[in-house]
């Protein structure tokens, strides 16, 4: 009987701790999602509004998961109409249906909070089947007659 009470006490403690942790984690400053905008442009969505000042530091590493090839980020800019997003312009096109890992090295929200390194700062995403045009491919349609070459 004593063992059952002890196990029940442990279970109740663990359950209550989990109930406390879930809302606290939901409010954690972290990457929420990554959206492919173009083959060489992605939006990174965060759970909080970001510091969008001109002097704000926004540093990331983007790697192809299978090869660990690092993709250089040419520009990172907070989206004007949604301060929870950063647009990243890349130096090359991402591959179709490929896993990539983005790591935040340095970023702050509007209150000056930073992301906890290697815990909430890493996010893996898949490019899926790209429905966006690859700008390096030649046009397959005839040019519009209203726009002479």
Coordinates of N, CA, C and O in Angstrom, one line a residue:
X1 N 0.8 -1.2 0.0 CA 0.0 0.0 0.0 C 0.9 1.3 0.0 O 0.6 2.2 -0.7
X2 N 2.0 1.3 0.8 CA 2.9 2.4 0.8 C 3.5 2.7 -0.5 O 3.7 3.8 -0.9
X3 N 3.9 1.6 -1.3 CA 4.5 1.8 -2.6 C 3.5 2.5 -3.6 O 3.9 3.3 -4.4
X4 N 2.2 2.1 -3.5 CA 1.2 2.7 -4.4 C 1.0 4.1 -4.1 O 1.0 5.0 -5.0
X5 N 1.0 4.5 -2.8 CA 0.9 5.9 -2.4 C 2.1 6.7 -2.9 O 2.0 7.8 -3.4
X6 N 3.3 6.1 -2.8 CA 4.5 6.8 -3.2 C 4.5 7.0 -4.7 O 4.8 8.1 -5.2
X7 N 4.1 6.0 -5.5 CA 4.0 6.1 -6.9 C 2.9 7.1 -7.4 O 3.2 7.9 -8.3
X8 N 1.8 7.1 -6.7 CA 0.8 8.0 -7.0 C 1.2 9.5 -6.7 O 1.0 10.4 -7.4
X9 N 2.0 9.7 -5.6 CA 2.5 11.0 -5.3 C 3.5 11.5 -6.3 O 3.4 12.6 -6.7
X10 N 4.3 10.6 -6.8 CA 5.3 10.9 -7.8 C 4.5 11.3 -9.1 O 4.9 12.3 -9.8
X11 N 3.5 10.5 -9.5 CA 2.7 10.7 -10.7 C 2.1 12.1 -10.6 O 2.1 12.9 -11.5
X12 N 1.4 12.4 -9.5 CA 0.7 13.7 -9.3 C 1.7 14.8 -9.4 O 1.5 15.9 -10.0
X13 N 2.9 14.7 -8.7 CA 3.9 15.7 -8.8 C 4.4 15.9 -10.2 O 4.5 17.1 -10.7
X14 N 4.6 14.9 -11.0 CA 5.1 15.0 -12.4 C 4.0 15.6 -13.2 O 4.3 16.5 -14.1
X15 N 2.8 15.2 -13.0 CA 1.7 15.8 -13.8 C 1.5 17.3 -13.5 O 1.4 18.1 -14.5
X16 N 1.6 17.7 -12.3 CA 1.5 19.1 -11.9 C 2.6 19.9 -12.5 O 2.5 21.0 -13.0
X17 N 3.8 19.3 -12.5 CA 5.0 20.0 -13.0 C 4.8 20.2 -14.5 O 5.2 21.2 -15.1
X18 N 4.2 19.2 -15.2 CA 4.0 19.2 -16.6 C 3.0 20.3 -16.9 O 3.1 21.1 -17.9
X19 N 1.9 20.4 -16.1 CA 0.9 21.5 -16.3 C 1.5 22.8 -16.2 O 1.2 23.8 -16.9
X20 N 2.5 23.0 -15.3 CA 3.2 24.3 -15.1 C 4.1 24.5 -16.3 O 4.2 25.6 -16.8
X21 N 4.8 23.5 -16.8 CA 5.8 23.6 -17.8 C 5.2 23.9 -19.2 O 5.7 24.8 -19.9
X22 N 4.1 23.3 -19.5 CA 3.5 23.5 -20.9 C 3.2 25.0 -21.2 O 3.6 25.5 -22.2
X23 N 2.4 25.7 -20.3 CA 2.2 27.1 -20.6 C 3.5 27.9 -20.6 O 3.6 28.8 -21.4
X24 N 4.4 27.6 -19.7 CA 5.7 28.4 -19.7 C 6.4 28.1 -21.0 O 7.0 29.1 -21.6
X25 N 6.5 26.9 -21.5 CA 7.2 26.6 -22.8 C 6.5 27.3 -23.9 O 7.1 27.7 -24.9
X26 N 5.1 27.3 -23.9 CA 4.4 27.9 -25.0 C 4.7 29.4 -25.1 O 4.6 29.9 -26.2
X27 N 5.1 30.0 -24.1 CA 5.5 31.5 -24.1 C 7.0 31.7 -24.4 O 7.5 32.8 -24.4
X28 N 7.7 30.6 -24.6 CA 9.2 30.7 -24.8 C 9.5 31.4 -26.1 O 8.8 31.1 -27.1
X29 N 10.5 32.2 -26.2 CA 10.9 32.9 -27.4 C 11.7 31.8 -28.2 O 12.7 31.3 -27.8
X30 N 11.1 31.5 -29.4 CA 11.7 30.4 -30.2 C 11.2 30.6 -31.6 O 10.3 31.3 -31.9
X31 N 11.8 29.8 -32.5 CA 11.4 29.7 -33.9 C 10.1 28.9 -33.9 O 10.0 27.8 -33.3
X32 N 9.1 29.4 -34.6 CA 7.8 28.8 -34.7 C 7.6 28.1 -36.0 O 7.0 27.0 -36.0
X33 N 8.1 28.7 -37.1 CA 7.9 28.0 -38.4 C 8.9 28.7 -39.4 O 9.5 29.7 -39.1
X34 N 9.1 28.0 -40.5 CA 9.9 28.5 -41.6 C 9.1 28.3 -42.9 O 8.6 27.2 -43.1
X35 N 9.0 29.4 -43.7 CA 8.3 29.3 -44.9 C 9.2 29.7 -46.1 O 9.9 30.6 -46.1
X36 N 9.1 28.8 -47.1 CA 9.8 29.1 -48.3 C 9.1 30.1 -49.2 O 7.9 29.8 -49.6
X37 N 9.7 31.2 -49.4 CA 9.0 32.3 -50.2 C 9.5 32.1 -51.7 O 8.6 32.2 -52.6
X38 N 10.7 32.0 -51.9 CA 11.3 31.7 -53.2 C 12.4 30.7 -53.0 O 12.7 30.3 -51.9
X39 N 13.0 30.2 -54.1 CA 14.0 29.1 -53.9 C 15.2 29.6 -53.1 O 15.9 28.8 -52.6
X40 N 15.4 30.9 -53.1 CA 16.5 31.5 -52.3 C 16.1 32.5 -51.3 O 16.9 33.3 -50.8
X41 N 14.8 32.5 -50.9 CA 14.3 33.4 -49.8 C 13.4 32.6 -48.9 O 12.5 31.9 -49.3
X42 N 13.7 32.7 -47.6 CA 12.8 32.1 -46.6 C 12.4 33.1 -45.6 O 13.1 34.1 -45.3
X43 N 11.2 32.9 -45.0 CA 10.8 33.6 -43.8 C 10.8 32.8 -42.6 O 10.4 31.6 -42.6
X44 N 11.4 33.3 -41.5 CA 11.5 32.6 -40.3 C 10.6 33.2 -39.3 O 10.7 34.4 -39.0
X45 N 9.6 32.5 -38.8 CA 8.5 33.0 -37.9 C 9.0 32.7 -36.5 O 9.3 31.6 -36.2
X46 N 8.9 33.7 -35.6 CA 9.2 33.5 -34.2 C 7.9 33.7 -33.4 O 6.9 34.1 -33.8
X47 N 8.0 33.3 -32.1 CA 6.8 33.4 -31.2 C 6.6 34.7 -30.6 O 5.6 35.0 -29.9
X48 N 7.6 35.6 -30.8 CA 7.5 37.0 -30.3 C 7.9 38.0 -31.3 O 8.6 37.7 -32.2
X49 N 7.5 39.3 -31.1 CA 7.9 40.3 -32.0 C 9.4 40.6 -31.8 O 9.9 40.6 -30.7
X50 N 10.1 40.9 -32.9 CA 11.5 41.0 -32.9 C 11.9 42.5 -32.8 O 11.2 43.4 -33.2
X51 N 13.2 42.7 -32.4 CA 13.8 44.0 -32.4 C 14.0 44.3 -33.9 O 14.8 43.6 -34.5
X52 N 13.4 45.3 -34.4 CA 13.5 45.6 -35.8 C 14.3 46.9 -36.1 O 14.3 47.4 -37.2
X53 N 15.0 47.4 -35.1 CA 15.9 48.6 -35.2 C 17.0 48.3 -36.2 O 17.4 47.1 -36.5
X54 N 17.5 49.4 -36.8 CA 18.6 49.2 -37.8 C 19.8 48.6 -37.2 O 20.6 48.0 -38.0
X55 N 20.1 48.8 -35.9 CA 21.3 48.3 -35.3 C 21.1 46.9 -34.7 O 22.1 46.3 -34.2
X56 N 19.9 46.3 -34.8 CA 19.6 45.0 -34.3 C 20.5 43.9 -35.0 O 20.6 43.9 -36.2
X57 N 21.0 43.0 -34.2 CA 21.8 41.9 -34.7 C 20.9 40.7 -35.0 O 20.1 40.3 -34.1
X58 N 21.0 40.1 -36.2 CA 20.2 38.9 -36.5 C 21.1 38.0 -37.2 O 21.4 38.1 -38.4
X59 N 21.7 37.0 -36.5 CA 22.6 36.1 -37.1 C 22.1 34.7 -37.1 O 21.6 34.2 -36.0
X60 N 22.3 34.0 -38.2 CA 21.8 32.6 -38.4 C 22.8 31.8 -39.1 O 23.7 32.3 -39.8
X61 N 22.7 30.4 -38.9 CA 23.4 29.5 -39.7 C 22.3 28.6 -40.4 O 21.4 28.1 -39.7
X62 N 22.4 28.4 -41.7 CA 21.5 27.5 -42.4 C 22.3 26.4 -43.1 O 23.3 26.7 -43.8
X63 N 22.0 25.2 -42.7 CA 22.7 24.0 -43.3 C 21.8 23.0 -43.9 O 20.7 22.8 -43.4
X64 N 22.2 22.4 -45.0 CA 21.5 21.3 -45.6 C 21.8 20.1 -44.7 O 23.0 19.8 -44.3
X65 N 20.8 19.5 -44.2 CA 20.9 18.5 -43.2 C 21.8 17.3 -43.6 O 22.7 16.8 -42.8
X66 N 21.6 16.7 -44.8 CA 22.3 15.5 -45.2 C 23.8 15.7 -45.4 O 24.6 14.8 -45.2
X67 N 24.2 16.9 -45.9 CA 25.6 17.1 -46.2 C 26.3 18.1 -45.3 O 27.5 18.2 -45.4
X68 N 25.5 18.7 -44.4 CA 26.1 19.8 -43.5 C 26.6 21.0 -44.3 O 27.4 21.7 -43.7
X69 N 26.3 21.1 -45.5 CA 26.7 22.2 -46.3 C 26.0 23.5 -45.8 O 24.8 23.6 -45.7
X70 N 26.9 24.5 -45.5 CA 26.3 25.7 -45.0 C 25.9 26.7 -46.1 O 26.7 26.9 -47.1
X71 N 24.7 27.2 -46.1 CA 24.2 28.1 -47.1 C 24.4 29.5 -46.5 O 24.0 29.8 -45.4
X72 N 25.1 30.3 -47.3 CA 25.4 31.7 -46.8 C 24.1 32.5 -46.9 O 23.3 32.5 -47.8
X73 N 23.9 33.3 -45.8 CA 22.8 34.2 -45.7 C 23.3 35.6 -46.1 O 24.1 36.2 -45.4
X74 N 22.7 36.2 -47.2 CA 23.2 37.5 -47.7 C 22.5 38.6 -46.9 O 23.2 39.7 -46.7
X75 N 21.3 38.4 -46.5 CA 20.5 39.5 -45.9 C 19.5 38.9 -44.9 O 18.9 37.9 -45.2
X76 N 19.4 39.6 -43.7 CA 18.3 39.2 -42.8 C 17.6 40.5 -42.4 O 18.2 41.4 -41.9
X77 N 16.3 40.5 -42.6 CA 15.5 41.7 -42.4 C 14.1 41.4 -41.7 O 13.5 40.4 -42.2
X78 N 13.7 42.1 -40.7 CA 12.4 41.9 -40.1 C 11.4 42.3 -41.1 O 11.5 43.4 -41.7
X79 N 10.3 41.5 -41.2 CA 9.2 41.8 -42.2 C 8.5 43.1 -41.6 O 8.1 43.1 -40.4
X80 N 8.2 44.1 -42.5 CA 7.6 45.3 -42.0 C 6.2 45.2 -41.4 O 5.9 45.8 -40.4
X81 N 5.4 44.4 -42.0 CA 4.0 44.3 -41.5 C 3.8 43.1 -40.6 O 2.7 42.8 -40.2
X82 N 4.9 42.4 -40.2 CA 4.8 41.3 -39.2 C 6.1 41.2 -38.5 O 7.0 40.4 -39.0
X83 N 6.3 41.8 -37.4 CA 7.5 41.9 -36.7 C 7.9 40.6 -36.0 O 8.9 40.5 -35.3
X84 N 7.1 39.5 -36.2 CA 7.5 38.2 -35.7 C 8.2 37.4 -36.7 O 8.7 36.3 -36.5
X85 N 8.4 38.0 -37.9 CA 9.1 37.3 -39.0 C 10.4 38.0 -39.5 O 10.4 39.2 -39.5
X86 N 11.3 37.1 -39.9 CA 12.6 37.6 -40.5 C 12.7 37.0 -41.8 O 12.5 35.8 -42.0
X87 N 12.9 37.8 -42.9 CA 13.2 37.3 -44.2 C 14.7 37.1 -44.4 O 15.4 38.0 -44.1
X88 N 15.1 35.9 -44.9 CA 16.5 35.7 -45.1 C 16.7 35.5 -46.6 O 16.0 34.7 -47.3
X89 N 17.6 36.2 -47.2 CA 18.0 36.1 -48.6 C 19.2 35.2 -48.6 O 20.2 35.6 -48.0
X90 N 19.2 34.2 -49.4 CA 20.3 33.2 -49.4 C 21.2 33.4 -50.7 O 20.7 33.9 -51.7
X91 N 22.4 32.9 -50.6 CA 23.3 33.0 -51.8 C 23.1 31.9 -52.8 O 23.8 32.0 -53.9
X92 N 22.2 31.0 -52.6 CA 22.0 29.9 -53.5 C 20.6 29.4 -53.3 O 19.9 29.7 -52.3
X93 N 20.1 28.7 -54.3 CA 18.8 28.1 -54.3 C 18.8 26.9 -53.3 O 19.7 26.1 -53.4
X94 N 17.7 26.7 -52.6 CA 17.5 25.5 -51.8 C 17.0 24.4 -52.7 O 16.4 24.6 -53.7
X95 N 17.4 23.2 -52.3 CA 17.0 22.0 -53.1 C 15.6 21.6 -52.8 O 15.1 21.7 -51.6
X96 N 14.9 21.1 -53.8 CA 13.5 20.6 -53.6 C 13.5 19.3 -52.7 O 14.4 18.5 -52.7
X97 N 12.5 19.3 -51.8 CA 12.3 18.1 -50.9 C 13.5 17.7 -50.1 O 13.9 16.6 -50.1
X98 N 14.1 18.7 -49.5 CA 15.4 18.5 -48.8 C 15.2 19.1 -47.4 O 14.6 20.2 -47.2
X99 N 15.8 18.5 -46.4 CA 15.8 19.0 -45.0 C 16.9 20.0 -44.8 O 18.1 19.7 -45.2
X100 N 16.6 21.1 -44.1 CA 17.5 22.1 -43.8 C 17.4 22.4 -42.3 O 16.3 22.3 -41.7
X101 N 18.5 22.8 -41.6 CA 18.4 23.1 -40.2 C 18.9 24.6 -40.1 O 19.9 25.0 -40.7
X102 N 18.1 25.4 -39.5 CA 18.4 26.8 -39.2 C 18.7 26.9 -37.7 O 18.0 26.4 -36.9
X103 N 19.8 27.6 -37.4 CA 20.2 27.8 -36.0 C 20.4 29.3 -35.8 O 21.0 30.0 -36.6
X104 N 19.7 29.8 -34.8 CA 19.8 31.2 -34.5 C 21.0 31.4 -33.6 O 21.2 30.8 -32.5
X105 N 22.0 32.3 -34.0 CA 23.1 32.6 -33.2 C 22.9 33.8 -32.3 O 23.3 33.8 -31.2
X106 N 22.2 34.8 -32.9 CA 21.9 36.0 -32.1 C 20.7 36.7 -32.7 O 20.7 37.0 -33.9
X107 N 19.7 36.9 -31.8 CA 18.5 37.7 -32.2 C 17.8 38.1 -30.9 O 18.0 37.4 -29.9
X108 N 17.2 39.2 -30.9 CA 16.5 39.7 -29.7 C 15.0 40.0 -30.0 O 14.8 40.5 -31.1
X109 N 14.2 39.8 -29.0 CA 12.8 40.3 -29.2 C 12.7 41.8 -28.8 O 13.7 42.4 -28.5
X110 N 11.5 42.4 -28.9 CA 11.4 43.8 -28.7 C 11.7 44.2 -27.2 O 12.1 45.3 -26.9
X111 N 11.7 43.2 -26.3 CA 12.0 43.4 -24.9 C 13.4 43.2 -24.6 O 13.8 43.2 -23.4
X112 N 14.2 42.8 -25.6 CA 15.7 42.5 -25.4 C 16.0 41.1 -25.0 O 17.1 40.8 -24.7
X113 N 15.0 40.2 -24.9 CA 15.2 38.8 -24.6 C 15.9 38.1 -25.8 O 15.6 38.4 -26.9
X114 N 16.8 37.1 -25.4 CA 17.4 36.3 -26.5 C 16.9 34.9 -26.4 O 16.3 34.5 -25.5
X115 N 17.1 34.2 -27.5 CA 16.7 32.8 -27.6 C 17.7 31.9 -26.9 O 18.9 32.2 -27.0
X116 N 17.2 30.9 -26.1 CA 18.2 30.0 -25.4 C 18.9 29.2 -26.4 O 18.4 28.4 -27.2
X117 N 20.3 29.3 -26.4 CA 21.1 28.7 -27.4 C 21.0 27.1 -27.4 O 21.0 26.5 -26.3
X118 N 20.9 26.6 -28.5 CA 20.9 25.1 -28.8 C 19.7 24.4 -28.2 O 19.6 23.2 -28.3
X119 N 18.7 25.2 -27.7 CA 17.5 24.6 -27.2 C 16.3 25.1 -28.0 O 15.7 24.3 -28.7
X120 N 16.1 26.4 -28.0 CA 15.0 26.9 -28.7 C 15.5 27.6 -30.0 O 14.7 28.2 -30.7
X121 N 16.8 27.5 -30.3 CA 17.4 28.2 -31.4 C 17.6 27.4 -32.6 O 18.0 27.9 -33.6
X122 N 17.2 26.1 -32.6 CA 17.4 25.2 -33.7 C 16.1 24.8 -34.3 O 15.2 24.4 -33.5
X123 N 15.9 24.8 -35.6 CA 14.7 24.4 -36.2 C 15.0 23.7 -37.5 O 15.8 24.2 -38.3
X124 N 14.4 22.5 -37.8 CA 14.6 21.8 -39.0 C 13.3 21.8 -39.8 O 12.2 21.7 -39.3
X125 N 13.5 22.1 -41.1 CA 12.3 22.2 -42.0 C 12.7 21.5 -43.3 O 13.8 21.2 -43.7
X126 N 11.6 21.1 -44.1 CA 11.8 20.5 -45.4 C 11.2 21.4 -46.4 O 10.1 22.0 -46.2
X127 N 11.9 21.5 -47.6 CA 11.4 22.4 -48.6 C 10.2 21.9 -49.4 O 9.5 22.6 -50.0
X128 N 10.0 20.6 -49.3 CA 8.9 20.0 -50.0 C 9.0 20.1 -51.5 O 10.1 20.3 -52.0
X129 N 7.9 19.9 -52.1 CA 7.8 20.0 -53.6 C 7.6 21.5 -53.9 O 6.6 22.0 -53.5
X130 N 8.6 22.1 -54.5 CA 8.6 23.5 -54.7 C 7.6 23.9 -55.8 O 7.7 23.3 -56.9
X131 N 6.7 24.8 -55.5 CA 5.7 25.2 -56.6 C 6.1 26.6 -57.1 O 5.4 27.2 -57.9
X132 N 7.3 27.1 -56.6 CA 7.7 28.4 -57.0 C 8.7 28.2 -58.1 O 9.4 27.2 -58.2
X133 N 8.8 29.2 -59.0 CA 9.6 29.1 -60.2 C 11.1 29.3 -59.8 O 11.4 30.1 -58.9
X134 N 11.9 28.5 -60.4 CA 13.4 28.6 -60.2 C 13.9 29.7 -61.2 O 13.8 29.4 -62.4
X135 N 14.3 30.8 -60.7 CA 14.7 31.9 -61.7 C 15.8 31.5 -62.6 O 16.0 32.1 -63.6
X136 N 16.6 30.4 -62.4 CA 17.7 30.0 -63.3 C 17.2 29.2 -64.4 O 17.9 29.0 -65.4
X137 N 15.9 28.8 -64.4 CA 15.4 28.0 -65.5 C 14.9 28.9 -66.6 O 14.3 30.0 -66.3
X138 N 15.0 28.5 -67.9 CA 14.6 29.4 -69.0 C 13.0 29.4 -69.0 O 12.4 28.5 -68.5
X139 N 12.5 30.5 -69.6 CA 11.0 30.6 -69.7 C 10.5 29.5 -70.6 O 11.1 29.2 -71.7
X140 N 9.4 28.9 -70.3 CA 8.8 28.0 -71.2 C 7.6 28.6 -72.0 O 7.1 28.0 -72.9
X141 N 7.2 29.8 -71.6 CA 6.1 30.4 -72.3 C 6.7 31.6 -73.1 O 7.7 32.1 -72.8
X142 N 6.0 31.9 -74.2 CA 6.4 33.1 -75.0 C 6.2 34.3 -74.2 O 5.3 34.4 -73.4
X143 N 7.1 35.3 -74.4 CA 7.0 36.6 -73.6 C 5.7 37.3 -74.0 O 5.2 37.1 -75.1
X144 N 5.2 38.1 -73.0 CA 4.0 38.8 -73.2 C 4.2 39.9 -74.3 O 5.2 40.6 -74.2
X145 N 3.3 40.0 -75.2 CA 3.5 40.9 -76.3 C 3.4 42.4 -75.9 O 3.9 43.3 -76.5
X146 N 2.8 42.6 -74.7 CA 2.8 44.0 -74.1 C 4.1 44.5 -73.5 O 4.2 45.6 -73.2
X147 N 5.0 43.5 -73.3 CA 6.3 43.9 -72.8 C 7.4 43.4 -73.7 O 7.9 42.3 -73.7
X148 N 7.8 44.3 -74.7 CA 8.8 43.9 -75.6 C 10.1 43.7 -74.9 O 10.4 44.3 -73.9
X149 N 10.9 42.8 -75.5 CA 12.2 42.5 -74.9 C 13.3 43.5 -75.2 O 13.3 44.2 -76.1

